[in-house]
């Protein structure tokens, strides 16, 4: 059905991801008829610009979703748990950026380049989940390889930027860096230890088995999105003193032998992926280069000679864009095109 546009609301509009959602809707000229910005009492009242108009952020309430078509949620798991069912009940389709519903067997978990069909397969009830940032950038690279060579096992270590945690963490890295240069006391409020000039092998909370929730999310979400429970995955997720862009060292073992040249060839044709792999010219993906871009960058593609059929690579993407806001808007675009 052709429409003159959709009524869109953003829950968590004043956050790092919420603000990026506003920019992405604008940049991509998403057919927005009406944009409603929602946040907690703490930040409501803020004014944010959309297409030259200043919009005032309203307090999120149970009746916020009346008449809305699409809700982009990024205000934490607890807010989604409470308000996503209320929104979908009102007929507002929720695209949820939190981990609240990702592993729910009735909720599709979607990366448009990888499994857009999941939206139809799951016969969703008005909630579609946006995967974890580290998972998204990994699966856009792994899926095209899996289709050709069948991945048996994945070993991933991440190097994640502070922006994933939010604006307080961005400020913490800035403040600590300045404090160290000025020989002042370094305070850690957001993270349990100093992040400036340091690496923390700790993202999200620890669970009983010694893994962090971030690691468990990467393992479970990758299997769900790739639709293959047989893939073995292990992960170590690390916070590094970078502002924007997550990097990942990824080792795969395949069932069918595949050469680095074949991997480069497959990935050069993969949607949303750019191969940056010319070591002689010192060219490889970098967080500072990926920041602000839409694509996922992959390089350092080489054979893992310690096993018979292994490949190593380095994958980088903007965690706030492809890892969150952009992927959410791309899900909305798939919805409009095929399912509305
Ligand atoms: O969406 O970087 O699962 O602290 C959890 C941890 C997003 C980012 C998620 C971080 C995330 C995050």
CSV table of C-alpha atoms and ligand atoms in Angstrom, one decimal:
chain,number,residue,atom,x,y,z
A,1,UNK,CA,0.0,0.0,0.0
A,2,UNK,CA,1.4,3.4,-1.0
A,3,UNK,CA,1.3,5.9,1.8
A,4,UNK,CA,2.5,9.4,2.2
A,5,UNK,CA,4.8,8.4,5.0
A,6,UNK,CA,4.9,6.8,8.4
A,7,UNK,CA,4.6,7.9,12.0
A,8,UNK,CA,7.9,7.0,13.6
A,9,UNK,CA,8.9,7.3,17.2
A,10,UNK,CA,12.3,6.9,18.8
A,11,UNK,CA,12.4,5.7,22.4
A,12,UNK,CA,15.7,6.8,24.0
A,13,UNK,CA,16.0,9.7,21.5
A,14,UNK,CA,18.6,11.6,23.6
A,15,UNK,CA,21.1,8.7,23.8
A,16,UNK,CA,24.0,8.1,21.6
A,17,UNK,CA,22.1,5.6,19.5
A,18,UNK,CA,18.8,7.6,19.5
A,19,UNK,CA,20.5,10.7,18.1
A,20,UNK,CA,22.2,8.6,15.4
A,21,UNK,CA,18.7,7.1,14.5
A,22,UNK,CA,17.5,10.7,13.9
A,23,UNK,CA,20.5,11.4,11.6
A,24,UNK,CA,20.1,8.1,9.7
A,25,UNK,CA,16.4,8.6,9.1
A,26,UNK,CA,17.2,12.0,7.7
A,27,UNK,CA,20.2,10.9,5.6
A,28,UNK,CA,18.4,8.0,4.0
A,29,UNK,CA,15.3,10.1,3.4
A,30,UNK,CA,13.1,7.5,5.2
A,31,UNK,CA,9.4,8.3,4.5
A,32,UNK,CA,8.7,9.9,7.9
A,33,UNK,CA,5.3,11.7,8.1
A,34,UNK,CA,5.7,12.5,11.8
A,35,UNK,CA,8.6,12.0,14.1
A,36,UNK,CA,8.0,11.7,17.9
A,37,UNK,CA,11.0,11.7,20.2
A,38,UNK,CA,10.6,10.0,23.5
A,39,UNK,CA,12.9,9.7,26.6
A,40,UNK,CA,12.9,9.5,30.3
A,41,UNK,CA,11.9,12.5,32.5
A,42,UNK,CA,15.6,13.0,33.0
A,43,UNK,CA,16.3,14.1,29.5
A,44,UNK,CA,12.8,15.0,28.1
A,45,UNK,CA,12.5,18.6,27.2
A,46,UNK,CA,15.8,18.5,25.1
A,47,UNK,CA,15.4,19.9,21.6
A,48,UNK,CA,16.8,17.9,18.7
A,49,UNK,CA,16.8,18.8,15.0
A,50,UNK,CA,15.2,16.7,12.3
A,51,UNK,CA,15.1,18.0,8.7
A,52,UNK,CA,15.5,21.6,9.7
A,53,UNK,CA,12.8,21.4,12.4
A,54,UNK,CA,13.4,21.5,16.1
A,55,UNK,CA,11.6,18.7,17.9
A,56,UNK,CA,11.1,18.7,21.6
A,57,UNK,CA,11.7,15.3,23.4
A,58,UNK,CA,8.6,14.1,25.2
A,59,UNK,CA,8.4,11.9,28.3
A,60,UNK,CA,7.8,8.3,27.5
A,61,UNK,CA,4.4,7.1,28.7
A,62,UNK,CA,2.1,4.2,28.3
A,63,UNK,CA,-0.1,6.2,25.8
A,64,UNK,CA,2.9,7.5,23.8
A,65,UNK,CA,2.3,5.0,21.0
A,66,UNK,CA,-1.3,5.8,19.9
A,67,UNK,CA,-1.4,6.3,16.1
A,68,UNK,CA,2.3,5.4,15.7
A,69,UNK,CA,3.4,3.0,12.9
A,70,UNK,CA,7.1,2.3,13.8
A,71,UNK,CA,8.9,2.5,17.1
A,72,UNK,CA,12.7,2.5,17.2
A,73,UNK,CA,13.7,1.5,20.8
A,74,UNK,CA,17.1,2.1,22.3
A,75,UNK,CA,16.6,3.0,26.0
A,76,UNK,CA,17.9,-0.2,27.6
A,77,UNK,CA,16.4,-3.6,28.2
A,78,UNK,CA,14.1,-2.7,31.1
A,79,UNK,CA,12.4,0.0,29.1
A,80,UNK,CA,11.9,-2.3,26.1
A,81,UNK,CA,10.5,-5.1,28.4
A,82,UNK,CA,7.9,-2.8,29.7
A,83,UNK,CA,7.0,-0.6,26.7
A,84,UNK,CA,7.6,-2.7,23.5
A,85,UNK,CA,4.5,-5.0,24.2
A,86,UNK,CA,2.4,-1.8,24.9
A,87,UNK,CA,3.5,-0.3,21.6
A,88,UNK,CA,3.0,-3.4,19.5
A,89,UNK,CA,-0.5,-3.8,21.1
A,90,UNK,CA,-1.3,-0.3,19.8
A,91,UNK,CA,-0.2,-1.4,16.3
A,92,UNK,CA,3.2,0.3,16.4
A,93,UNK,CA,5.8,-2.2,15.1
A,94,UNK,CA,8.8,-2.1,17.4
A,95,UNK,CA,12.4,-2.5,16.2
A,96,UNK,CA,14.2,-3.1,19.4
A,97,UNK,CA,17.9,-2.4,19.8
A,98,UNK,CA,18.2,-3.9,23.3
A,99,UNK,CA,18.9,-7.5,24.2
A,100,UNK,CA,15.5,-7.9,25.8
A,101,UNK,CA,13.8,-9.9,23.0
A,102,UNK,CA,16.7,-11.1,20.8
A,103,UNK,CA,16.6,-14.7,21.9
A,104,UNK,CA,12.8,-14.9,22.2
A,105,UNK,CA,11.8,-17.8,19.9
A,106,UNK,CA,8.9,-15.7,18.5
A,107,UNK,CA,11.0,-12.7,17.7
A,108,UNK,CA,13.0,-12.3,14.5
A,109,UNK,CA,16.6,-11.2,14.9
A,110,UNK,CA,17.5,-9.4,11.7
A,111,UNK,CA,20.5,-8.2,9.8
A,112,UNK,CA,19.1,-7.1,6.4
A,113,UNK,CA,22.1,-8.3,4.4
A,114,UNK,CA,22.0,-11.7,6.1
A,115,UNK,CA,18.4,-12.8,7.0
A,116,UNK,CA,15.7,-10.4,5.8
A,117,UNK,CA,13.4,-13.3,5.3
A,118,UNK,CA,13.3,-13.9,9.1
A,119,UNK,CA,10.7,-11.1,9.3
A,120,UNK,CA,8.3,-13.3,7.4
A,121,UNK,CA,9.5,-16.7,8.7
A,122,UNK,CA,8.8,-15.8,12.3
A,123,UNK,CA,5.4,-14.3,11.7
A,124,UNK,CA,6.3,-11.6,14.1
A,125,UNK,CA,3.9,-10.1,16.6
A,126,UNK,CA,5.0,-6.6,16.3
A,127,UNK,CA,8.5,-6.8,17.7
A,128,UNK,CA,11.6,-7.3,15.7
A,129,UNK,CA,15.0,-7.4,17.4
A,130,UNK,CA,18.2,-5.6,16.3
A,131,UNK,CA,21.2,-7.7,17.2
A,132,UNK,CA,24.2,-6.8,19.3
A,133,UNK,CA,26.7,-4.4,17.7
A,134,UNK,CA,29.6,-6.9,17.7
A,135,UNK,CA,27.4,-9.7,16.3
A,136,UNK,CA,26.1,-7.6,13.4
A,137,UNK,CA,29.5,-6.7,11.9
A,138,UNK,CA,30.7,-10.3,12.3
A,139,UNK,CA,27.7,-11.9,10.6
A,140,UNK,CA,27.7,-9.6,7.5
A,141,UNK,CA,31.2,-11.0,6.8
A,142,UNK,CA,30.7,-14.6,8.0
A,143,UNK,CA,27.4,-15.4,6.2
A,144,UNK,CA,28.7,-15.1,2.6
A,145,UNK,CA,31.7,-17.3,3.5
A,146,UNK,CA,29.4,-19.8,5.3
A,147,UNK,CA,27.2,-20.1,2.2
A,148,UNK,CA,30.3,-21.2,0.2
A,149,UNK,CA,32.5,-23.1,2.6
A,150,UNK,CA,30.3,-24.0,5.7
A,151,UNK,CA,31.9,-22.6,8.8
A,152,UNK,CA,32.4,-25.2,11.5
A,153,UNK,CA,34.0,-23.0,14.3
A,154,UNK,CA,34.6,-19.3,15.1
A,155,UNK,CA,37.0,-17.9,17.6
A,156,UNK,CA,36.5,-14.1,18.0
A,157,UNK,CA,38.2,-11.5,20.2
A,158,UNK,CA,36.7,-8.0,20.1
A,159,UNK,CA,38.2,-4.5,20.6
A,160,UNK,CA,35.1,-2.5,21.5
A,161,UNK,CA,34.8,1.3,21.7
A,162,UNK,CA,33.4,3.2,24.7
A,163,UNK,CA,30.5,4.7,22.7
A,164,UNK,CA,28.6,1.4,23.0
A,165,UNK,CA,28.1,2.1,26.7
A,166,UNK,CA,26.8,5.6,26.1
A,167,UNK,CA,27.7,9.2,26.5
A,168,UNK,CA,28.8,8.9,30.1
A,169,UNK,CA,31.5,6.4,28.9
A,170,UNK,CA,32.6,8.7,26.1
A,171,UNK,CA,33.0,11.5,28.7
A,172,UNK,CA,34.8,9.1,31.1
A,173,UNK,CA,37.5,8.3,28.5
A,174,UNK,CA,37.9,12.0,27.7
A,175,UNK,CA,38.2,13.0,31.3
A,176,UNK,CA,40.6,10.3,32.3
A,177,UNK,CA,42.8,11.0,29.3
A,178,UNK,CA,43.0,14.7,30.3
A,179,UNK,CA,43.5,13.9,33.9
A,180,UNK,CA,46.5,11.6,33.1
A,181,UNK,CA,48.1,14.3,30.9
A,182,UNK,CA,47.6,16.9,33.7
A,183,UNK,CA,48.9,14.6,36.5
A,184,UNK,CA,45.5,14.7,38.2
A,185,UNK,CA,43.6,11.9,40.0
A,186,UNK,CA,41.9,9.5,37.6
A,187,UNK,CA,38.3,8.6,38.6
A,188,UNK,CA,36.5,5.5,37.2
A,189,UNK,CA,32.7,5.8,37.5
A,190,UNK,CA,31.3,4.1,34.5
A,191,UNK,CA,33.7,1.2,34.2
A,192,UNK,CA,35.2,-0.8,37.2
A,193,UNK,CA,38.7,0.2,36.2
A,194,UNK,CA,40.5,2.9,34.3
A,195,UNK,CA,39.8,2.7,30.5
A,196,UNK,CA,42.3,5.4,29.4
A,197,UNK,CA,45.5,3.7,28.1
A,198,UNK,CA,44.1,0.4,29.2
A,199,UNK,CA,42.1,-2.7,27.9
A,200,UNK,CA,39.3,-4.3,30.0
A,201,UNK,CA,38.4,-7.9,29.2
A,202,UNK,CA,34.9,-7.2,30.5
A,203,UNK,CA,31.8,-6.0,28.6
A,204,UNK,CA,28.3,-6.2,30.1
A,205,UNK,CA,28.1,-8.4,33.3
A,206,UNK,CA,29.7,-11.7,34.1
A,207,UNK,CA,27.6,-14.8,34.2
A,208,UNK,CA,28.2,-18.0,36.3
A,209,UNK,CA,30.2,-19.8,33.7
A,210,UNK,CA,32.9,-17.1,33.6
A,211,UNK,CA,31.8,-15.6,30.3
A,212,UNK,CA,30.4,-12.1,30.0
A,213,UNK,CA,26.9,-11.5,28.8
A,214,UNK,CA,28.4,-9.7,25.7
A,215,UNK,CA,30.3,-12.9,24.9
A,216,UNK,CA,27.2,-15.1,25.3
A,217,UNK,CA,25.2,-12.7,23.2
A,218,UNK,CA,27.7,-13.0,20.3
A,219,UNK,CA,27.6,-16.8,20.5
A,220,UNK,CA,23.8,-17.2,20.7
A,221,UNK,CA,22.8,-14.4,18.3
A,222,UNK,CA,25.3,-15.5,15.6
A,223,UNK,CA,23.7,-19.0,15.5
A,224,UNK,CA,20.2,-17.6,15.4
A,225,UNK,CA,21.0,-15.1,12.6
A,226,UNK,CA,23.0,-17.6,10.5
A,227,UNK,CA,20.3,-20.2,11.2
A,228,UNK,CA,22.8,-22.8,12.1
A,229,UNK,CA,23.0,-24.2,15.6
A,230,UNK,CA,26.0,-26.5,14.7
A,231,UNK,CA,28.5,-23.7,14.4
A,232,UNK,CA,30.9,-23.7,17.4
A,233,UNK,CA,31.7,-20.2,18.6
A,234,UNK,CA,33.8,-18.8,21.4
A,235,UNK,CA,34.3,-15.2,22.2
A,236,UNK,CA,36.4,-12.8,24.3
A,237,UNK,CA,35.0,-9.3,24.4
A,238,UNK,CA,37.3,-6.4,25.3
A,239,UNK,CA,36.8,-2.7,25.9
A,240,UNK,CA,39.6,-0.6,24.4
A,241,UNK,CA,40.2,3.2,24.7
A,242,UNK,CA,38.6,4.0,21.3
A,243,UNK,CA,35.6,6.4,21.0
A,244,UNK,CA,33.8,5.0,17.9
A,245,UNK,CA,34.1,1.7,16.0
A,246,UNK,CA,34.5,-1.9,17.1
A,247,UNK,CA,37.3,-4.1,15.8
A,248,UNK,CA,37.3,-7.8,15.8
A,249,UNK,CA,40.0,-10.5,15.3
A,250,UNK,CA,38.1,-13.4,13.8
A,251,UNK,CA,39.4,-17.0,13.2
A,252,UNK,CA,37.2,-19.4,11.3
A,253,UNK,CA,37.5,-23.1,10.6
A,254,UNK,CA,35.6,-24.2,7.5
A,255,UNK,CA,34.3,-27.6,6.3
A,256,UNK,CA,35.4,-26.9,2.7
A,257,UNK,CA,38.8,-25.6,2.0
A,258,UNK,CA,38.8,-21.9,1.0
A,259,UNK,CA,41.8,-19.7,0.1
A,260,UNK,CA,42.3,-16.1,1.2
A,261,UNK,CA,41.9,-15.0,-2.5
A,262,UNK,CA,38.6,-16.8,-2.6
A,263,UNK,CA,37.5,-15.1,0.6
A,264,UNK,CA,38.5,-11.7,-0.7
A,265,UNK,CA,36.6,-12.4,-3.9
A,266,UNK,CA,33.4,-13.5,-2.1
A,267,UNK,CA,33.6,-10.6,0.3
A,268,UNK,CA,34.2,-8.0,-2.5
A,269,UNK,CA,30.7,-8.9,-3.7
A,270,UNK,CA,29.0,-9.1,-0.3
A,271,UNK,CA,26.4,-6.4,0.4
A,272,UNK,CA,27.5,-3.9,3.0
A,273,UNK,CA,31.1,-5.2,3.1
A,274,UNK,CA,34.2,-3.5,1.9
A,275,UNK,CA,37.5,-5.3,1.6
A,276,UNK,CA,40.5,-3.2,2.7
A,277,UNK,CA,43.4,-5.6,2.5
A,278,UNK,CA,46.7,-4.3,1.1
A,279,UNK,CA,49.3,-4.9,3.8
A,280,UNK,CA,52.2,-3.7,1.5
A,281,UNK,CA,50.6,-0.3,1.5
A,282,UNK,CA,49.7,-0.6,5.3
A,283,UNK,CA,46.1,-0.8,4.3
A,284,UNK,CA,43.7,-2.7,6.7
A,285,UNK,CA,40.5,-1.7,8.4
A,286,UNK,CA,40.7,0.9,11.2
A,287,UNK,CA,38.2,2.1,13.7
A,288,UNK,CA,39.0,5.8,13.1
A,289,UNK,CA,38.3,5.2,9.4
A,290,UNK,CA,35.2,3.2,9.8
A,291,UNK,CA,33.6,5.7,12.2
A,292,UNK,CA,30.8,7.6,10.5
A,293,UNK,CA,30.6,5.1,7.7
A,294,UNK,CA,27.8,2.6,6.9
A,295,UNK,CA,29.8,-0.4,5.7
A,296,UNK,CA,31.7,-3.1,7.5
A,297,UNK,CA,35.4,-3.3,6.6
A,298,UNK,CA,37.4,-6.5,6.5
A,299,UNK,CA,41.1,-7.1,5.9
A,300,UNK,CA,44.2,-9.0,7.1
A,301,UNK,CA,42.6,-12.0,5.4
A,302,UNK,CA,45.1,-14.9,5.6
A,303,UNK,CA,45.4,-18.6,6.1
A,304,UNK,CA,45.5,-20.1,9.5
A,305,UNK,CA,48.2,-22.6,9.0
A,306,UNK,CA,47.8,-24.2,12.4
A,307,UNK,CA,44.7,-26.0,11.1
A,308,UNK,CA,43.8,-27.6,7.7
A,309,UNK,CA,41.0,-25.3,6.7
A,310,UNK,CA,41.4,-22.0,8.6
A,311,UNK,CA,41.2,-18.3,7.9
A,312,UNK,CA,42.0,-15.3,10.0
A,313,UNK,CA,40.6,-11.8,9.4
A,314,UNK,CA,40.1,-8.4,11.0
A,315,UNK,CA,36.6,-6.8,10.9
A,316,UNK,CA,35.8,-3.2,11.8
A,317,UNK,CA,32.5,-1.2,11.7
A,318,UNK,CA,30.9,1.8,13.3
A,319,UNK,CA,29.1,0.3,16.3
A,320,UNK,CA,26.6,3.1,16.6
A,321,UNK,CA,25.7,3.0,12.9
A,322,UNK,CA,25.7,-0.5,11.4
A,323,UNK,CA,26.0,-1.9,15.0
A,324,UNK,CA,22.8,-0.1,16.1
A,325,UNK,CA,21.0,2.9,14.4
A,326,UNK,CA,21.6,2.1,10.8
A,327,UNK,CA,20.8,-1.6,11.1
A,328,UNK,CA,17.5,-0.7,12.9
A,329,UNK,CA,16.5,1.8,10.1
A,330,UNK,CA,17.5,-0.8,7.5
A,331,UNK,CA,15.1,-3.3,9.2
A,332,UNK,CA,12.4,-0.7,8.9
A,333,UNK,CA,13.2,-0.2,5.2
A,334,UNK,CA,12.8,-4.0,4.6
A,335,UNK,CA,9.5,-3.9,6.5
A,336,UNK,CA,8.1,-1.1,4.3
A,337,UNK,CA,9.3,-2.6,1.1
A,338,UNK,CA,8.1,-6.2,1.6
A,339,UNK,CA,5.7,-6.5,4.4
A,340,UNK,CA,3.7,-3.4,5.1
B,1,LIG,O1,23.1,-4.1,22.7
B,1,LIG,O2,29.3,-1.6,24.5
B,1,LIG,O3,23.7,-5.9,23.7
B,1,LIG,O4,28.6,-1.7,26.6
B,1,LIG,C1,25.5,-4.3,25.3
B,1,LIG,C2,26.8,-3.7,25.7
B,1,LIG,C3,25.4,-2.7,23.3
B,1,LIG,C4,26.7,-2.2,23.7
B,1,LIG,C5,23.8,-4.7,23.5
B,1,LIG,C6,28.4,-1.9,25.4
B,1,LIG,C7,25.0,-4.0,24.1
B,1,LIG,C8,27.2,-2.5,25.0
